[in-house]
Amino acid sequence: MSDIIYEPLKKVSIIVSRGSLDGIYPGLIMANGARMEGIEATLFFTFFGLDAIINKRMDKIKVATVGNPGMHMPTFLGAIPGMSAFTTGMMKKEMEKIDIPPIREFIEMVNDAGAELYACKASVDMFHLKKDDFCPQVKDIISVGKFYELSAGAQIIFT
Amino acid sequence: MSTTEIAGKTVEIDADGHLVNMNDWDENLASEIAKLEGISRLTERHWLVINFMRQVFKEKGDAPSIRRLTKESGVPTKELYELFPMGPAKKAAKIAGLPKPKGCI
């Protein structure tokens, strides 16, 4: 055992890169958990992770039932129409029981808790999006360089 | 576990500094713990949160999540973070004489 005493975490920068329910929630839970502990939190949404903050999409996020070994379901079953919607419904019910809010409410909650939300410029350009396409909690569309600048002193977590 | 003296009262505390026995708690003690946590004066809004947390804990055996706290006590998230800076759930629980909340949300 070493006697090194580590400094408590002061700041985290969380990257959300996936657009499925199971891809988005971990980042939101970690950001909210950080704020609950008094740790500064920045959320950076990139690639399909942008779906979590796009006004028209954020209420329609589903569980990935195909290509997700954690589902313990053969790929052809996961591909049946309605399977993803069904699984998503089940999961949402379980999440409600343990007080995990729907994505829109969760985004409002982490923002009210003091976390800052940003969209990735490269992805925004690639998908031809504008600032108006995002929910009001998104503070800005920023480059990777700006992201690193904002992450000074933070632990960067990629999800 | 160890004992400490707060507001002239000898109380048992756990490793995180929370009261072991919630019945040791009184309003005087809460004000003193709040001062130790950097909150110089407990306002009516603080008390609303503290009393709500104690009530939920008595019913369920755990402190409420931030979400339940905001929805049911009527204190919005933003205000909660202003009332109890640097970690509202944990701080409010400590001042309310309760153990650290177990939940993640």
mmCIF file of C-alpha atoms in Angstrom:
data_model
loop_
_atom_site.group_PDB
_atom_site.id
_atom_site.type_symbol
_atom_site.label_atom_id
_atom_site.label_comp_id
_atom_site.label_asym_id
_atom_site.label_seq_id
_atom_site.Cartn_x
_atom_site.Cartn_y
_atom_site.Cartn_z
ATOM 1 C CA MET A 1 0.000 0.000 0.000
ATOM 2 C CA SER A 2 1.279 3.449 -0.834
ATOM 3 C CA ASP A 3 0.825 6.455 1.398
ATOM 4 C CA ILE A 4 0.037 8.823 -1.447
ATOM 5 C CA ILE A 5 -3.014 10.936 -0.707
ATOM 6 C CA TYR A 6 -4.791 11.883 -3.900
ATOM 7 C CA GLU A 7 -6.513 15.220 -4.424
ATOM 8 C CA PRO A 8 -10.306 14.846 -4.702
ATOM 9 C CA LEU A 9 -11.668 15.352 -8.229
ATOM 10 C CA LYS A 10 -12.617 18.960 -8.863
ATOM 11 C CA LYS A 11 -13.761 18.927 -12.483
ATOM 12 C CA VAL A 12 -14.881 16.430 -15.131
ATOM 13 C CA SER A 13 -15.432 16.799 -18.873
ATOM 14 C CA ILE A 14 -17.740 14.138 -20.235
ATOM 15 C CA ILE A 15 -17.988 13.326 -23.929
ATOM 16 C CA VAL A 16 -21.236 11.714 -25.125
ATOM 17 C CA SER A 17 -20.600 10.141 -28.529
ATOM 18 C CA ARG A 18 -23.476 7.705 -28.988
ATOM 19 C CA GLY A 19 -27.138 8.369 -29.686
ATOM 20 C CA SER A 20 -28.862 5.321 -28.204
ATOM 21 C CA LEU A 21 -30.549 5.336 -24.801
ATOM 22 C CA ASP A 22 -27.763 3.181 -23.391
ATOM 23 C CA GLY A 23 -25.228 5.473 -25.031
ATOM 24 C CA ILE A 24 -26.598 8.717 -23.616
ATOM 25 C CA TYR A 25 -27.624 7.938 -20.042
ATOM 26 C CA PRO A 26 -24.218 7.015 -18.570
ATOM 27 C CA GLY A 27 -22.809 10.439 -19.445
ATOM 28 C CA LEU A 28 -25.834 12.258 -17.996
ATOM 29 C CA ILE A 29 -25.784 10.194 -14.811
ATOM 30 C CA MET A 30 -22.078 10.852 -14.363
ATOM 31 C CA ALA A 31 -22.464 14.590 -14.970
ATOM 32 C CA ASN A 32 -25.363 14.847 -12.534
ATOM 33 C CA GLY A 33 -23.511 12.716 -9.987
ATOM 34 C CA ALA A 34 -20.499 14.978 -10.292
ATOM 35 C CA ARG A 35 -22.566 18.081 -9.560
ATOM 36 C CA MET A 36 -24.181 16.326 -6.595
ATOM 37 C CA GLU A 37 -20.694 15.886 -5.155
ATOM 38 C CA GLY A 38 -19.766 19.499 -5.817
ATOM 39 C CA ILE A 39 -17.560 18.576 -8.807
ATOM 40 C CA GLU A 40 -17.676 20.907 -11.833
ATOM 41 C CA ALA A 41 -19.045 19.181 -14.941
ATOM 42 C CA THR A 42 -18.941 19.931 -18.659
ATOM 43 C CA LEU A 43 -20.815 17.808 -21.203
ATOM 44 C CA PHE A 44 -19.633 17.665 -24.806
ATOM 45 C CA PHE A 45 -21.966 16.006 -27.319
ATOM 46 C CA THR A 46 -20.456 14.668 -30.517
ATOM 47 C CA PHE A 47 -21.456 12.485 -33.480
ATOM 48 C CA PHE A 48 -24.710 10.627 -32.783
ATOM 49 C CA GLY A 49 -24.514 11.761 -29.166
ATOM 50 C CA LEU A 50 -25.920 15.040 -30.538
ATOM 51 C CA ASP A 51 -29.341 13.357 -30.667
ATOM 52 C CA ALA A 52 -29.535 13.834 -26.879
ATOM 53 C CA ILE A 53 -29.678 17.621 -27.312
ATOM 54 C CA ILE A 54 -31.513 17.974 -30.647
ATOM 55 C CA ASN A 55 -34.997 19.285 -29.867
ATOM 56 C CA LYS A 56 -36.768 17.092 -32.404
ATOM 57 C CA ARG A 57 -34.905 13.910 -31.468
ATOM 58 C CA MET A 58 -34.293 13.944 -27.731
ATOM 59 C CA ASP A 59 -37.736 12.583 -26.828
ATOM 60 C CA LYS A 60 -37.405 9.683 -29.286
ATOM 61 C CA ILE A 61 -34.177 8.057 -28.113
ATOM 62 C CA LYS A 62 -34.284 4.248 -28.140
ATOM 63 C CA VAL A 63 -32.275 1.333 -26.834
ATOM 64 C CA ALA A 64 -29.985 -0.272 -29.419
ATOM 65 C CA THR A 65 -31.328 -3.810 -29.779
ATOM 66 C CA VAL A 66 -29.106 -4.669 -32.747
ATOM 67 C CA GLY A 67 -25.352 -4.959 -32.358
ATOM 68 C CA ASN A 68 -25.667 -4.752 -28.587
ATOM 69 C CA PRO A 69 -24.369 -7.964 -26.964
ATOM 70 C CA GLY A 70 -25.647 -6.745 -23.585
ATOM 71 C CA MET A 71 -29.206 -7.325 -24.804
ATOM 72 C CA HIS A 72 -28.604 -11.111 -24.807
ATOM 73 C CA MET A 73 -30.775 -11.326 -27.861
ATOM 74 C CA PRO A 74 -29.972 -12.744 -31.314
ATOM 75 C CA THR A 75 -29.441 -9.950 -33.862
ATOM 76 C CA PHE A 76 -32.397 -11.054 -36.035
ATOM 77 C CA LEU A 77 -34.743 -10.755 -33.019
ATOM 78 C CA GLY A 78 -33.442 -7.297 -32.235
ATOM 79 C CA ALA A 79 -34.180 -6.314 -35.819
ATOM 80 C CA ILE A 80 -37.895 -7.196 -35.610
ATOM 81 C CA PRO A 81 -39.961 -4.008 -36.081
ATOM 82 C CA GLY A 82 -41.082 -2.667 -32.727
ATOM 83 C CA MET A 83 -38.465 -4.569 -30.734
ATOM 84 C CA SER A 84 -36.430 -1.475 -30.003
ATOM 85 C CA ALA A 85 -39.539 0.488 -28.990
ATOM 86 C CA PHE A 86 -40.699 -2.354 -26.759
ATOM 87 C CA THR A 87 -37.345 -2.718 -25.022
ATOM 88 C CA THR A 88 -37.095 1.054 -24.629
ATOM 89 C CA GLY A 89 -40.517 1.141 -22.947
ATOM 90 C CA MET A 90 -39.499 -1.570 -20.501
ATOM 91 C CA MET A 91 -36.256 0.137 -19.671
ATOM 92 C CA LYS A 92 -37.877 3.544 -19.173
ATOM 93 C CA LYS A 93 -40.293 2.025 -16.693
ATOM 94 C CA GLU A 94 -37.442 0.550 -14.681
ATOM 95 C CA MET A 95 -35.543 3.810 -14.796
ATOM 96 C CA GLU A 96 -38.537 5.800 -13.560
ATOM 97 C CA LYS A 97 -38.655 3.468 -10.552
ATOM 98 C CA ILE A 98 -35.144 4.464 -9.523
ATOM 99 C CA ASP A 99 -35.789 8.134 -10.272
ATOM 100 C CA ILE A 100 -33.832 8.428 -13.524
ATOM 101 C CA PRO A 101 -35.700 11.094 -15.519
ATOM 102 C CA PRO A 102 -36.433 11.093 -19.268
ATOM 103 C CA ILE A 103 -33.647 12.651 -21.359
ATOM 104 C CA ARG A 104 -35.198 16.115 -21.782
ATOM 105 C CA GLU A 105 -35.893 16.447 -18.073
ATOM 106 C CA PHE A 106 -32.453 15.059 -17.253
ATOM 107 C CA ILE A 107 -30.763 17.608 -19.539
ATOM 108 C CA GLU A 108 -32.691 20.407 -17.769
ATOM 109 C CA MET A 109 -31.754 18.957 -14.402
ATOM 110 C CA VAL A 110 -27.998 18.715 -15.041
ATOM 111 C CA ASN A 111 -28.030 22.200 -16.544
ATOM 112 C CA ASP A 112 -29.889 23.618 -13.526
ATOM 113 C CA ALA A 113 -27.371 21.784 -11.361
ATOM 114 C CA GLY A 114 -24.670 23.895 -12.985
ATOM 115 C CA ALA A 115 -23.236 21.574 -15.646
ATOM 116 C CA GLU A 116 -22.434 23.229 -18.982
ATOM 117 C CA LEU A 117 -23.522 21.622 -22.253
ATOM 118 C CA TYR A 118 -21.748 21.970 -25.597
ATOM 119 C CA ALA A 119 -22.209 20.579 -29.108
ATOM 120 C CA CYS A 120 -19.241 19.500 -31.220
ATOM 121 C CA LYS A 121 -18.638 21.804 -34.195
ATOM 122 C CA ALA A 122 -17.365 19.125 -36.585
ATOM 123 C CA SER A 123 -20.453 16.962 -36.007
ATOM 124 C CA VAL A 124 -22.796 19.947 -36.239
ATOM 125 C CA ASP A 125 -21.274 20.853 -39.628
ATOM 126 C CA MET A 126 -21.341 17.258 -40.816
ATOM 127 C CA PHE A 127 -25.037 16.847 -39.993
ATOM 128 C CA HIS A 128 -25.879 20.383 -41.280
ATOM 129 C CA LEU A 129 -27.304 21.499 -37.930
ATOM 130 C CA LYS A 130 -27.824 24.994 -36.525
ATOM 131 C CA LYS A 131 -27.893 26.351 -32.965
ATOM 132 C CA ASP A 132 -31.728 26.535 -33.228
ATOM 133 C CA ASP A 133 -31.908 22.768 -33.684
ATOM 134 C CA PHE A 134 -30.703 22.248 -30.125
ATOM 135 C CA CYS A 135 -32.492 22.489 -26.796
ATOM 136 C CA PRO A 136 -31.986 25.833 -24.992
ATOM 137 C CA GLN A 137 -29.642 24.306 -22.405
ATOM 138 C CA VAL A 138 -26.884 23.989 -25.033
ATOM 139 C CA LYS A 139 -24.531 26.864 -24.303
ATOM 140 C CA ASP A 140 -22.543 26.855 -27.528
ATOM 141 C CA ILE A 141 -21.222 24.942 -30.518
ATOM 142 C CA ILE A 142 -17.503 24.540 -29.978
ATOM 143 C CA SER A 143 -14.415 23.101 -31.675
ATOM 144 C CA VAL A 144 -12.276 20.331 -30.207
ATOM 145 C CA GLY A 145 -9.657 22.935 -29.383
ATOM 146 C CA LYS A 146 -12.153 24.950 -27.364
ATOM 147 C CA PHE A 147 -13.270 21.753 -25.647
ATOM 148 C CA TYR A 148 -9.712 21.093 -24.460
ATOM 149 C CA GLU A 149 -9.422 24.695 -23.357
ATOM 150 C CA LEU A 150 -12.620 24.398 -21.295
ATOM 151 C CA SER A 151 -11.377 21.093 -19.903
ATOM 152 C CA ALA A 152 -8.295 22.630 -18.277
ATOM 153 C CA GLY A 153 -7.746 20.862 -14.978
ATOM 154 C CA ALA A 154 -10.537 18.352 -15.662
ATOM 155 C CA GLN A 155 -10.600 14.601 -16.019
ATOM 156 C CA ILE A 156 -11.895 13.778 -19.504
ATOM 157 C CA ILE A 157 -14.359 10.897 -19.689
ATOM 158 C CA PHE A 158 -15.381 9.436 -23.058
ATOM 159 C CA THR A 159 -18.688 7.592 -23.257
ATOM 160 C CA MET B 1 -17.253 5.730 14.182
ATOM 161 C CA SER B 2 -16.268 8.364 16.699
ATOM 162 C CA THR B 3 -17.805 10.891 19.025
ATOM 163 C CA THR B 4 -17.592 14.635 18.767
ATOM 164 C CA GLU B 5 -19.049 17.639 20.483
ATOM 165 C CA ILE B 6 -21.375 19.904 18.505
ATOM 166 C CA ALA B 7 -23.358 22.718 20.110
ATOM 167 C CA GLY B 8 -22.447 21.469 23.584
ATOM 168 C CA LYS B 9 -23.793 18.012 22.833
ATOM 169 C CA THR B 10 -21.716 14.830 22.577
ATOM 170 C CA VAL B 11 -22.810 12.906 19.477
ATOM 171 C CA GLU B 12 -21.640 9.852 17.566
ATOM 172 C CA ILE B 13 -20.578 10.474 13.939
ATOM 173 C CA ASP B 14 -19.640 8.170 11.066
ATOM 174 C CA ALA B 15 -16.543 8.321 8.835
ATOM 175 C CA ASP B 16 -18.182 10.993 6.631
ATOM 176 C CA GLY B 17 -19.050 13.152 9.638
ATOM 177 C CA HIS B 18 -22.790 12.406 9.523
ATOM 178 C CA LEU B 19 -24.739 11.728 12.724
ATOM 179 C CA VAL B 20 -25.065 8.025 13.489
ATOM 180 C CA ASN B 21 -28.310 8.412 15.379
ATOM 181 C CA MET B 22 -30.868 10.721 13.782
ATOM 182 C CA ASN B 23 -32.568 11.116 17.147
ATOM 183 C CA ASP B 24 -29.514 12.984 18.464
ATOM 184 C CA TRP B 25 -30.526 15.730 16.052
ATOM 185 C CA ASP B 26 -32.231 18.961 16.965
ATOM 186 C CA GLU B 27 -32.544 22.345 15.273
ATOM 187 C CA ASN B 28 -29.733 23.822 17.288
ATOM 188 C CA LEU B 29 -27.420 21.015 16.202
ATOM 189 C CA ALA B 30 -28.503 21.521 12.574
ATOM 190 C CA SER B 31 -27.531 25.205 12.694
ATOM 191 C CA GLU B 32 -24.118 24.305 14.119
ATOM 192 C CA ILE B 33 -23.474 21.573 11.516
ATOM 193 C CA ALA B 34 -24.541 24.041 8.817
ATOM 194 C CA LYS B 35 -21.941 26.539 10.071
ATOM 195 C CA LEU B 36 -19.255 23.842 9.927
ATOM 196 C CA GLU B 37 -20.360 23.226 6.322
ATOM 197 C CA GLY B 38 -20.029 26.903 5.454
ATOM 198 C CA ILE B 39 -23.711 27.883 5.626
ATOM 199 C CA SER B 40 -23.792 30.713 8.157
ATOM 200 C CA ARG B 41 -27.567 30.985 8.552
ATOM 201 C CA LEU B 42 -30.335 28.504 7.794
ATOM 202 C CA THR B 43 -33.273 30.218 6.103
ATOM 203 C CA GLU B 44 -36.890 29.115 5.840
ATOM 204 C CA ARG B 45 -36.028 27.500 2.477
ATOM 205 C CA HIS B 46 -33.177 25.515 4.029
ATOM 206 C CA TRP B 47 -35.549 24.258 6.712
ATOM 207 C CA LEU B 48 -38.096 23.237 4.107
ATOM 208 C CA VAL B 49 -35.472 20.969 2.494
ATOM 209 C CA ILE B 50 -34.116 19.683 5.806
ATOM 210 C CA ASN B 51 -37.538 18.780 7.184
ATOM 211 C CA PHE B 52 -38.581 17.149 3.916
ATOM 212 C CA MET B 53 -35.428 15.021 3.918
ATOM 213 C CA ARG B 54 -36.011 13.864 7.480
ATOM 214 C CA GLN B 55 -39.602 13.017 6.702
ATOM 215 C CA VAL B 56 -38.660 10.926 3.613
ATOM 216 C CA PHE B 57 -35.893 9.204 5.531
ATOM 217 C CA LYS B 58 -38.312 8.206 8.289
ATOM 218 C CA GLU B 59 -40.677 6.736 5.690
ATOM 219 C CA LYS B 60 -38.201 5.064 3.327
ATOM 220 C CA GLY B 61 -34.931 4.590 5.182
ATOM 221 C CA ASP B 62 -32.942 6.626 2.662
ATOM 222 C CA ALA B 63 -32.688 10.296 1.827
ATOM 223 C CA PRO B 64 -34.596 11.351 -1.341
ATOM 224 C CA SER B 65 -32.885 11.785 -4.706
ATOM 225 C CA ILE B 66 -32.352 15.330 -5.998
ATOM 226 C CA ARG B 67 -35.195 14.701 -8.443
ATOM 227 C CA ARG B 68 -37.693 13.708 -5.747
ATOM 228 C CA LEU B 69 -36.452 16.484 -3.544
ATOM 229 C CA THR B 70 -37.115 19.125 -6.194
ATOM 230 C CA LYS B 71 -40.415 17.641 -7.359
ATOM 231 C CA GLU B 72 -41.951 17.046 -3.962
ATOM 232 C CA SER B 73 -40.504 19.753 -1.755
ATOM 233 C CA GLY B 74 -41.123 22.423 -4.404
ATOM 234 C CA VAL B 75 -37.563 23.758 -4.234
ATOM 235 C CA PRO B 76 -36.203 23.908 -7.818
ATOM 236 C CA THR B 77 -32.829 22.324 -8.701
ATOM 237 C CA LYS B 78 -31.102 25.684 -9.215
ATOM 238 C CA GLU B 79 -32.188 26.968 -5.829
ATOM 239 C CA LEU B 80 -31.187 23.712 -4.165
ATOM 240 C CA TYR B 81 -27.632 24.164 -5.440
ATOM 241 C CA GLU B 82 -27.671 27.771 -4.217
ATOM 242 C CA LEU B 83 -28.954 26.805 -0.776
ATOM 243 C CA PHE B 84 -26.475 23.965 -0.353
ATOM 244 C CA PRO B 85 -23.460 24.762 -2.533
ATOM 245 C CA MET B 86 -20.933 22.030 -3.325
ATOM 246 C CA GLY B 87 -23.247 19.034 -3.248
ATOM 247 C CA PRO B 88 -26.828 19.627 -2.101
ATOM 248 C CA ALA B 89 -27.951 16.037 -1.414
ATOM 249 C CA LYS B 90 -24.986 15.189 0.758
ATOM 250 C CA LYS B 91 -24.865 18.540 2.550
ATOM 251 C CA ALA B 92 -28.570 18.726 3.262
ATOM 252 C CA ALA B 93 -28.473 15.146 4.578
ATOM 253 C CA LYS B 94 -25.580 15.998 6.875
ATOM 254 C CA ILE B 95 -27.335 19.062 8.266
ATOM 255 C CA ALA B 96 -30.554 17.038 8.623
ATOM 256 C CA GLY B 97 -28.683 14.532 10.794
ATOM 257 C CA LEU B 98 -29.029 11.731 8.226
ATOM 258 C CA PRO B 99 -26.460 9.386 6.637
ATOM 259 C CA LYS B 100 -25.028 10.119 3.198
ATOM 260 C CA PRO B 101 -27.728 9.345 0.547
ATOM 261 C CA LYS B 102 -27.207 5.978 -1.167
ATOM 262 C CA GLY B 103 -28.759 6.794 -4.559
ATOM 263 C CA CYS B 104 -26.934 7.880 -7.720
ATOM 264 C CA ILE B 105 -29.452 10.421 -8.998
#
